[in-house]
Amino acid sequence: MNILEKLKFDANGLIPAIAQDFKTKEILMMAWMSDESIKITISSGYATYFSRSRQQFWRKGESSGNLQKIISINADCDFDCLILQVEQTGPACHTGAKNCFFNEVFK
Amino acid sequence: MNILEKLKFDANGLIPAIAQDFKTKEILMMAWMSDESIKITISSGYATYFSRSRQQFWRKGESSGNLQKIISINADCDFDCLILQVEQTGPACHTGAKNCFFNEVFK
């Protein structure tokens, strides 16, 4: 069985994907992927998510140039979450921040 | 406005939470939290998730002893995903693996 067939998608056909800088291990962002967007990501070599608000594929950095080159993709123990190890060009967040997780909730 | 009030929960009242080793930056696991489980996590100092299958709170490591001491919690730019920086005791994965992401999908 192809490992892609083992992946478990939610009721909307999506799986959460965490993008991590492959060198610094910084967590850059979390977005959602469909089965098709995973296949596009693998064949193109660049992270392509599925936008829940726009209901369409979204090649990260397509307009900004802040692409994510895929180094590797791993699934977790129960196949319902992915980590993308990526080489990030520019900031990962649409706000211009290096990563999306700048809101401190507790420290 | 308290930052907890800004968090966006899904239709089931849950938000994805990524646990990351605060020293090594290894991503350990991803699980789900409810508003109440975040409050329990903050007040207890240990990661407490919400089990979707069992529909109950789940203090990570309660039975195994593999607790996650909370160092900090951050939310992303649109407040719909959390990172928990944790000090992990023992393996994070129920399989005994150090982290849950051992299934290689693409390299």
PDB file of C-alpha atoms in Angstrom:
ATOM      1  CA  MET A   1       0.000   0.000   0.000  1.00  0.00           C
ATOM      2  CA  ASN A   2       1.297   3.403  -0.955  1.00  0.00           C
ATOM      3  CA  ILE A   3       1.851   5.494   2.153  1.00  0.00           C
ATOM      4  CA  LEU A   4      -0.304   8.273   0.696  1.00  0.00           C
ATOM      5  CA  GLU A   5      -3.257   5.869   0.878  1.00  0.00           C
ATOM      6  CA  LYS A   6      -2.734   5.497   4.606  1.00  0.00           C
ATOM      7  CA  LEU A   7      -3.232   9.203   5.299  1.00  0.00           C
ATOM      8  CA  LYS A   8      -6.405  10.107   7.155  1.00  0.00           C
ATOM      9  CA  PHE A   9      -8.236  13.217   6.047  1.00  0.00           C
ATOM     10  CA  ASP A  10     -10.918  15.022   8.042  1.00  0.00           C
ATOM     11  CA  ALA A  11     -14.571  15.456   7.049  1.00  0.00           C
ATOM     12  CA  ASN A  12     -13.499  18.202   4.624  1.00  0.00           C
ATOM     13  CA  GLY A  13     -10.875  15.987   2.998  1.00  0.00           C
ATOM     14  CA  LEU A  14      -8.003  17.858   4.643  1.00  0.00           C
ATOM     15  CA  ILE A  15      -5.010  17.036   6.834  1.00  0.00           C
ATOM     16  CA  PRO A  16      -3.032  19.529   8.937  1.00  0.00           C
ATOM     17  CA  ALA A  17       0.497  20.188   7.693  1.00  0.00           C
ATOM     18  CA  ILE A  18       3.168  21.811   9.850  1.00  0.00           C
ATOM     19  CA  ALA A  19       5.979  23.551   7.958  1.00  0.00           C
ATOM     20  CA  GLN A  20       9.312  23.486   9.786  1.00  0.00           C
ATOM     21  CA  ASP A  21      12.574  25.111   8.702  1.00  0.00           C
ATOM     22  CA  PHE A  22      14.777  22.103   7.952  1.00  0.00           C
ATOM     23  CA  LYS A  23      17.904  23.816   9.276  1.00  0.00           C
ATOM     24  CA  THR A  24      16.834  25.859  12.304  1.00  0.00           C
ATOM     25  CA  LYS A  25      13.867  23.586  13.254  1.00  0.00           C
ATOM     26  CA  GLU A  26      11.764  26.709  13.723  1.00  0.00           C
ATOM     27  CA  ILE A  27       8.061  26.001  13.184  1.00  0.00           C
ATOM     28  CA  LEU A  28       7.037  28.377  10.418  1.00  0.00           C
ATOM     29  CA  MET A  29       3.287  27.872   9.960  1.00  0.00           C
ATOM     30  CA  MET A  30       0.465  25.373   9.932  1.00  0.00           C
ATOM     31  CA  ALA A  31      -1.895  24.993   7.001  1.00  0.00           C
ATOM     32  CA  TRP A  32      -4.102  22.333   5.444  1.00  0.00           C
ATOM     33  CA  MET A  33      -3.536  19.934   2.572  1.00  0.00           C
ATOM     34  CA  SER A  34      -5.861  17.804   0.479  1.00  0.00           C
ATOM     35  CA  ASP A  35      -4.804  14.532  -1.101  1.00  0.00           C
ATOM     36  CA  GLU A  36      -4.374  16.378  -4.396  1.00  0.00           C
ATOM     37  CA  SER A  37      -2.353  19.219  -2.877  1.00  0.00           C
ATOM     38  CA  ILE A  38       0.042  16.672  -1.351  1.00  0.00           C
ATOM     39  CA  LYS A  39       0.528  15.125  -4.788  1.00  0.00           C
ATOM     40  CA  ILE A  40       1.126  18.556  -6.342  1.00  0.00           C
ATOM     41  CA  THR A  41       3.591  19.359  -3.543  1.00  0.00           C
ATOM     42  CA  ILE A  42       5.554  16.170  -4.185  1.00  0.00           C
ATOM     43  CA  SER A  43       5.560  16.485  -7.959  1.00  0.00           C
ATOM     44  CA  SER A  44       6.426  20.205  -7.984  1.00  0.00           C
ATOM     45  CA  GLY A  45       8.839  20.139  -5.041  1.00  0.00           C
ATOM     46  CA  TYR A  46       7.156  23.190  -3.481  1.00  0.00           C
ATOM     47  CA  ALA A  47       4.567  23.328  -0.691  1.00  0.00           C
ATOM     48  CA  THR A  48       1.036  23.647  -2.039  1.00  0.00           C
ATOM     49  CA  TYR A  49      -1.730  23.892   0.532  1.00  0.00           C
ATOM     50  CA  PHE A  50      -5.507  23.927   0.237  1.00  0.00           C
ATOM     51  CA  SER A  51      -7.157  27.164   1.299  1.00  0.00           C
ATOM     52  CA  ARG A  52     -10.236  26.511   3.420  1.00  0.00           C
ATOM     53  CA  SER A  53     -11.512  30.075   2.991  1.00  0.00           C
ATOM     54  CA  ARG A  54     -10.990  30.216  -0.770  1.00  0.00           C
ATOM     55  CA  GLN A  55     -11.550  26.487  -1.393  1.00  0.00           C
ATOM     56  CA  GLN A  56      -8.649  26.248  -3.800  1.00  0.00           C
ATOM     57  CA  PHE A  57      -5.041  25.168  -4.045  1.00  0.00           C
ATOM     58  CA  TRP A  58      -2.569  27.659  -2.759  1.00  0.00           C
ATOM     59  CA  ARG A  59       1.049  27.389  -3.714  1.00  0.00           C
ATOM     60  CA  LYS A  60       2.777  29.049  -0.776  1.00  0.00           C
ATOM     61  CA  GLY A  61       4.677  32.106  -1.983  1.00  0.00           C
ATOM     62  CA  GLU A  62       3.154  32.071  -5.469  1.00  0.00           C
ATOM     63  CA  SER A  63       2.448  35.802  -5.328  1.00  0.00           C
ATOM     64  CA  SER A  64       4.962  36.905  -2.658  1.00  0.00           C
ATOM     65  CA  GLY A  65       7.858  34.779  -3.877  1.00  0.00           C
ATOM     66  CA  ASN A  66       8.223  33.299  -0.401  1.00  0.00           C
ATOM     67  CA  LEU A  67       8.232  29.721  -1.622  1.00  0.00           C
ATOM     68  CA  GLN A  68       8.806  26.624   0.490  1.00  0.00           C
ATOM     69  CA  LYS A  69      11.073  24.096  -1.168  1.00  0.00           C
ATOM     70  CA  ILE A  70      10.280  20.634   0.146  1.00  0.00           C
ATOM     71  CA  ILE A  71      13.096  18.708   1.799  1.00  0.00           C
ATOM     72  CA  SER A  72      10.983  15.909   3.249  1.00  0.00           C
ATOM     73  CA  ILE A  73       7.463  15.042   4.375  1.00  0.00           C
ATOM     74  CA  ASN A  74       6.650  12.843   7.359  1.00  0.00           C
ATOM     75  CA  ALA A  75       3.350  11.629   8.791  1.00  0.00           C
ATOM     76  CA  ASP A  76       2.647  10.962  12.438  1.00  0.00           C
ATOM     77  CA  CYS A  77       1.879   7.629  14.119  1.00  0.00           C
ATOM     78  CA  ASP A  78      -1.812   7.684  13.242  1.00  0.00           C
ATOM     79  CA  PHE A  79      -1.372   9.259   9.815  1.00  0.00           C
ATOM     80  CA  ASP A  80      -3.510  12.322  10.482  1.00  0.00           C
ATOM     81  CA  CYS A  81      -0.868  15.054  10.600  1.00  0.00           C
ATOM     82  CA  LEU A  82       2.109  15.966   8.407  1.00  0.00           C
ATOM     83  CA  ILE A  83       5.414  17.744   8.949  1.00  0.00           C
ATOM     84  CA  LEU A  84       6.979  19.384   5.921  1.00  0.00           C
ATOM     85  CA  GLN A  85      10.661  20.060   6.321  1.00  0.00           C
ATOM     86  CA  VAL A  86      11.193  23.055   4.053  1.00  0.00           C
ATOM     87  CA  GLU A  87      13.735  25.531   2.815  1.00  0.00           C
ATOM     88  CA  GLN A  88      11.876  28.811   3.281  1.00  0.00           C
ATOM     89  CA  THR A  89      12.532  31.784   1.027  1.00  0.00           C
ATOM     90  CA  GLY A  90      11.829  35.070   2.871  1.00  0.00           C
ATOM     91  CA  PRO A  91       9.341  35.315   5.741  1.00  0.00           C
ATOM     92  CA  ALA A  92       6.813  32.503   6.113  1.00  0.00           C
ATOM     93  CA  CYS A  93       3.982  34.637   7.499  1.00  0.00           C
ATOM     94  CA  HIS A  94       1.764  36.872   5.350  1.00  0.00           C
ATOM     95  CA  THR A  95       2.315  39.606   7.998  1.00  0.00           C
ATOM     96  CA  GLY A  96       5.999  39.693   7.100  1.00  0.00           C
ATOM     97  CA  ALA A  97       7.024  37.890  10.280  1.00  0.00           C
ATOM     98  CA  LYS A  98       9.567  35.119   9.975  1.00  0.00           C
ATOM     99  CA  ASN A  99       7.045  32.645  11.310  1.00  0.00           C
ATOM    100  CA  CYS A 100       3.344  32.812  12.178  1.00  0.00           C
ATOM    101  CA  PHE A 101       3.565  32.018  15.894  1.00  0.00           C
ATOM    102  CA  PHE A 102       4.306  35.470  17.343  1.00  0.00           C
ATOM    103  CA  ASN A 103       1.284  35.762  19.669  1.00  0.00           C
ATOM    104  CA  GLU A 104       2.311  34.913  23.206  1.00  0.00           C
ATOM    105  CA  VAL A 105      -0.480  33.136  25.086  1.00  0.00           C
ATOM    106  CA  PHE A 106       1.447  31.974  28.139  1.00  0.00           C
ATOM    107  CA  LYS A 107       5.005  32.119  29.431  1.00  0.00           C
TER     108      LYS A 107
ATOM    109  CA  MET B   1      -9.318  41.449  25.590  1.00  0.00           C
ATOM    110  CA  ASN B   2      -7.670  38.413  27.087  1.00  0.00           C
ATOM    111  CA  ILE B   3      -5.659  36.641  24.405  1.00  0.00           C
ATOM    112  CA  LEU B   4      -7.508  33.395  25.167  1.00  0.00           C
ATOM    113  CA  GLU B   5     -10.672  35.078  23.919  1.00  0.00           C
ATOM    114  CA  LYS B   6      -9.038  35.706  20.569  1.00  0.00           C
ATOM    115  CA  LEU B   7      -8.426  32.009  19.893  1.00  0.00           C
ATOM    116  CA  LYS B   8     -10.533  30.499  17.126  1.00  0.00           C
ATOM    117  CA  PHE B   9     -11.883  27.018  17.701  1.00  0.00           C
ATOM    118  CA  ASP B  10     -13.264  24.729  14.997  1.00  0.00           C
ATOM    119  CA  ALA B  11     -16.843  23.450  14.723  1.00  0.00           C
ATOM    120  CA  ASN B  12     -16.052  20.925  17.459  1.00  0.00           C
ATOM    121  CA  GLY B  13     -14.686  23.608  19.774  1.00  0.00           C
ATOM    122  CA  LEU B  14     -11.099  22.489  19.262  1.00  0.00           C
ATOM    123  CA  ILE B  15      -7.805  24.049  18.165  1.00  0.00           C
ATOM    124  CA  PRO B  16      -4.728  22.143  16.938  1.00  0.00           C
ATOM    125  CA  ALA B  17      -1.765  22.248  19.316  1.00  0.00           C
ATOM    126  CA  ILE B  18       1.768  21.357  18.228  1.00  0.00           C
ATOM    127  CA  ALA B  19       4.088  20.210  21.008  1.00  0.00           C
ATOM    128  CA  GLN B  20       7.735  21.101  20.406  1.00  0.00           C
ATOM    129  CA  ASP B  21      10.722  20.206  22.580  1.00  0.00           C
ATOM    130  CA  PHE B  22      11.828  23.595  23.901  1.00  0.00           C
ATOM    131  CA  LYS B  23      15.517  22.679  23.761  1.00  0.00           C
ATOM    132  CA  THR B  24      16.006  20.563  20.634  1.00  0.00           C
ATOM    133  CA  LYS B  25      13.096  22.167  18.668  1.00  0.00           C
ATOM    134  CA  GLU B  26      12.022  18.651  17.636  1.00  0.00           C
ATOM    135  CA  ILE B  27       8.289  18.504  16.878  1.00  0.00           C
ATOM    136  CA  LEU B  28       6.964  15.853  19.242  1.00  0.00           C
ATOM    137  CA  MET B  29       3.280  15.495  18.399  1.00  0.00           C
ATOM    138  CA  MET B  30       0.121  17.295  17.398  1.00  0.00           C
ATOM    139  CA  ALA B  31      -3.115  17.001  19.350  1.00  0.00           C
ATOM    140  CA  TRP B  32      -6.247  19.040  19.993  1.00  0.00           C
ATOM    141  CA  MET B  33      -7.228  21.390  22.779  1.00  0.00           C
ATOM    142  CA  SER B  34     -10.522  22.867  23.896  1.00  0.00           C
ATOM    143  CA  ASP B  35     -10.817  26.226  25.614  1.00  0.00           C
ATOM    144  CA  GLU B  36     -11.134  24.384  28.923  1.00  0.00           C
ATOM    145  CA  SER B  37      -8.118  22.132  28.275  1.00  0.00           C
ATOM    146  CA  ILE B  38      -5.982  25.221  27.549  1.00  0.00           C
ATOM    147  CA  LYS B  39      -7.032  26.693  30.891  1.00  0.00           C
ATOM    148  CA  ILE B  40      -6.238  23.419  32.690  1.00  0.00           C
ATOM    149  CA  THR B  41      -2.874  23.321  30.890  1.00  0.00           C
ATOM    150  CA  ILE B  42      -1.998  26.832  32.028  1.00  0.00           C
ATOM    151  CA  SER B  43      -3.179  26.383  35.616  1.00  0.00           C
ATOM    152  CA  SER B  44      -1.564  22.943  36.054  1.00  0.00           C
ATOM    153  CA  GLY B  45       1.606  23.673  34.071  1.00  0.00           C
ATOM    154  CA  TYR B  46       1.278  20.388  32.169  1.00  0.00           C
ATOM    155  CA  ALA B  47      -0.133  19.775  28.678  1.00  0.00           C
ATOM    156  CA  THR B  48      -3.749  18.621  28.786  1.00  0.00           C
ATOM    157  CA  TYR B  49      -5.370  17.876  25.456  1.00  0.00           C
ATOM    158  CA  PHE B  50      -8.920  16.973  24.475  1.00  0.00           C
ATOM    159  CA  SER B  51      -9.353  13.486  23.066  1.00  0.00           C
ATOM    160  CA  ARG B  52     -11.605  13.515  20.005  1.00  0.00           C
ATOM    161  CA  SER B  53     -12.124   9.737  20.134  1.00  0.00           C
ATOM    162  CA  ARG B  54     -12.872   9.578  23.858  1.00  0.00           C
ATOM    163  CA  GLN B  55     -14.419  13.062  24.100  1.00  0.00           C
ATOM    164  CA  GLN B  56     -12.624  13.836  27.331  1.00  0.00           C
ATOM    165  CA  PHE B  57      -9.639  15.694  28.711  1.00  0.00           C
ATOM    166  CA  TRP B  58      -6.396  13.888  28.427  1.00  0.00           C
ATOM    167  CA  ARG B  59      -3.449  14.931  30.523  1.00  0.00           C
ATOM    168  CA  LYS B  60      -0.512  13.817  28.402  1.00  0.00           C
ATOM    169  CA  GLY B  61       1.506  11.197  30.292  1.00  0.00           C
ATOM    170  CA  GLU B  62      -1.068  10.762  33.045  1.00  0.00           C
ATOM    171  CA  SER B  63      -0.831   6.971  32.831  1.00  0.00           C
ATOM    172  CA  SER B  64       2.616   6.575  31.197  1.00  0.00           C
ATOM    173  CA  GLY B  65       4.376   9.234  33.237  1.00  0.00           C
ATOM    174  CA  ASN B  66       5.545  10.898  30.017  1.00  0.00           C
ATOM    175  CA  LEU B  67       4.350  14.335  31.035  1.00  0.00           C
ATOM    176  CA  GLN B  68       4.887  17.552  29.124  1.00  0.00           C
ATOM    177  CA  LYS B  69       5.837  20.480  31.344  1.00  0.00           C
ATOM    178  CA  ILE B  70       4.770  23.723  29.705  1.00  0.00           C
ATOM    179  CA  ILE B  71       7.485  26.295  28.999  1.00  0.00           C
ATOM    180  CA  SER B  72       5.388  28.602  26.833  1.00  0.00           C
ATOM    181  CA  ILE B  73       2.350  28.699  24.552  1.00  0.00           C
ATOM    182  CA  ASN B  74       2.108  30.769  21.383  1.00  0.00           C
ATOM    183  CA  ALA B  75      -0.708  31.256  18.889  1.00  0.00           C
ATOM    184  CA  ASP B  76      -0.287  31.903  15.187  1.00  0.00           C
ATOM    185  CA  CYS B  77      -1.181  35.031  13.224  1.00  0.00           C
ATOM    186  CA  ASP B  78      -4.837  34.109  12.821  1.00  0.00           C
ATOM    187  CA  PHE B  79      -5.224  32.553  16.269  1.00  0.00           C
ATOM    188  CA  ASP B  80      -6.276  29.126  15.038  1.00  0.00           C
ATOM    189  CA  CYS B  81      -3.202  27.046  15.917  1.00  0.00           C
ATOM    190  CA  LEU B  82      -0.999  26.751  19.009  1.00  0.00           C
ATOM    191  CA  ILE B  83       2.601  25.782  19.658  1.00  0.00           C
ATOM    192  CA  LEU B  84       3.393  24.421  23.096  1.00  0.00           C
ATOM    193  CA  GLN B  85       7.057  24.594  23.990  1.00  0.00           C
ATOM    194  CA  VAL B  86       7.463  21.706  26.417  1.00  0.00           C
ATOM    195  CA  GLU B  87       9.932  19.832  28.523  1.00  0.00           C
ATOM    196  CA  GLN B  88       9.097  16.236  27.586  1.00  0.00           C
ATOM    197  CA  THR B  89       9.623  13.403  30.058  1.00  0.00           C
ATOM    198  CA  GLY B  90      10.322  10.130  28.217  1.00  0.00           C
ATOM    199  CA  PRO B  91       9.072   9.419  24.688  1.00  0.00           C
ATOM    200  CA  ALA B  92       6.245  11.617  23.386  1.00  0.00           C
ATOM    201  CA  CYS B  93       4.604   8.955  21.197  1.00  0.00           C
ATOM    202  CA  HIS B  94       2.367   6.190  22.572  1.00  0.00           C
ATOM    203  CA  THR B  95       4.356   3.758  20.378  1.00  0.00           C
ATOM    204  CA  GLY B  96       7.450   4.459  22.475  1.00  0.00           C
ATOM    205  CA  ALA B  97       9.035   6.563  19.737  1.00  0.00           C
ATOM    206  CA  LYS B  98      10.668   9.817  20.761  1.00  0.00           C
ATOM    207  CA  ASN B  99       8.232  11.725  18.567  1.00  0.00           C
ATOM    208  CA  CYS B 100       5.165  10.766  16.532  1.00  0.00           C
ATOM    209  CA  PHE B 101       6.438  11.741  13.073  1.00  0.00           C
ATOM    210  CA  PHE B 102       8.355   8.611  12.068  1.00  0.00           C
ATOM    211  CA  ASN B 103       6.428   7.732   8.888  1.00  0.00           C
ATOM    212  CA  GLU B 104       8.372   8.932   5.878  1.00  0.00           C
ATOM    213  CA  VAL B 105       6.048  10.107   3.097  1.00  0.00           C
ATOM    214  CA  PHE B 106       8.571  11.796   0.838  1.00  0.00           C
ATOM    215  CA  LYS B 107      12.280  12.479   0.813  1.00  0.00           C
TER     216      LYS B 107
END
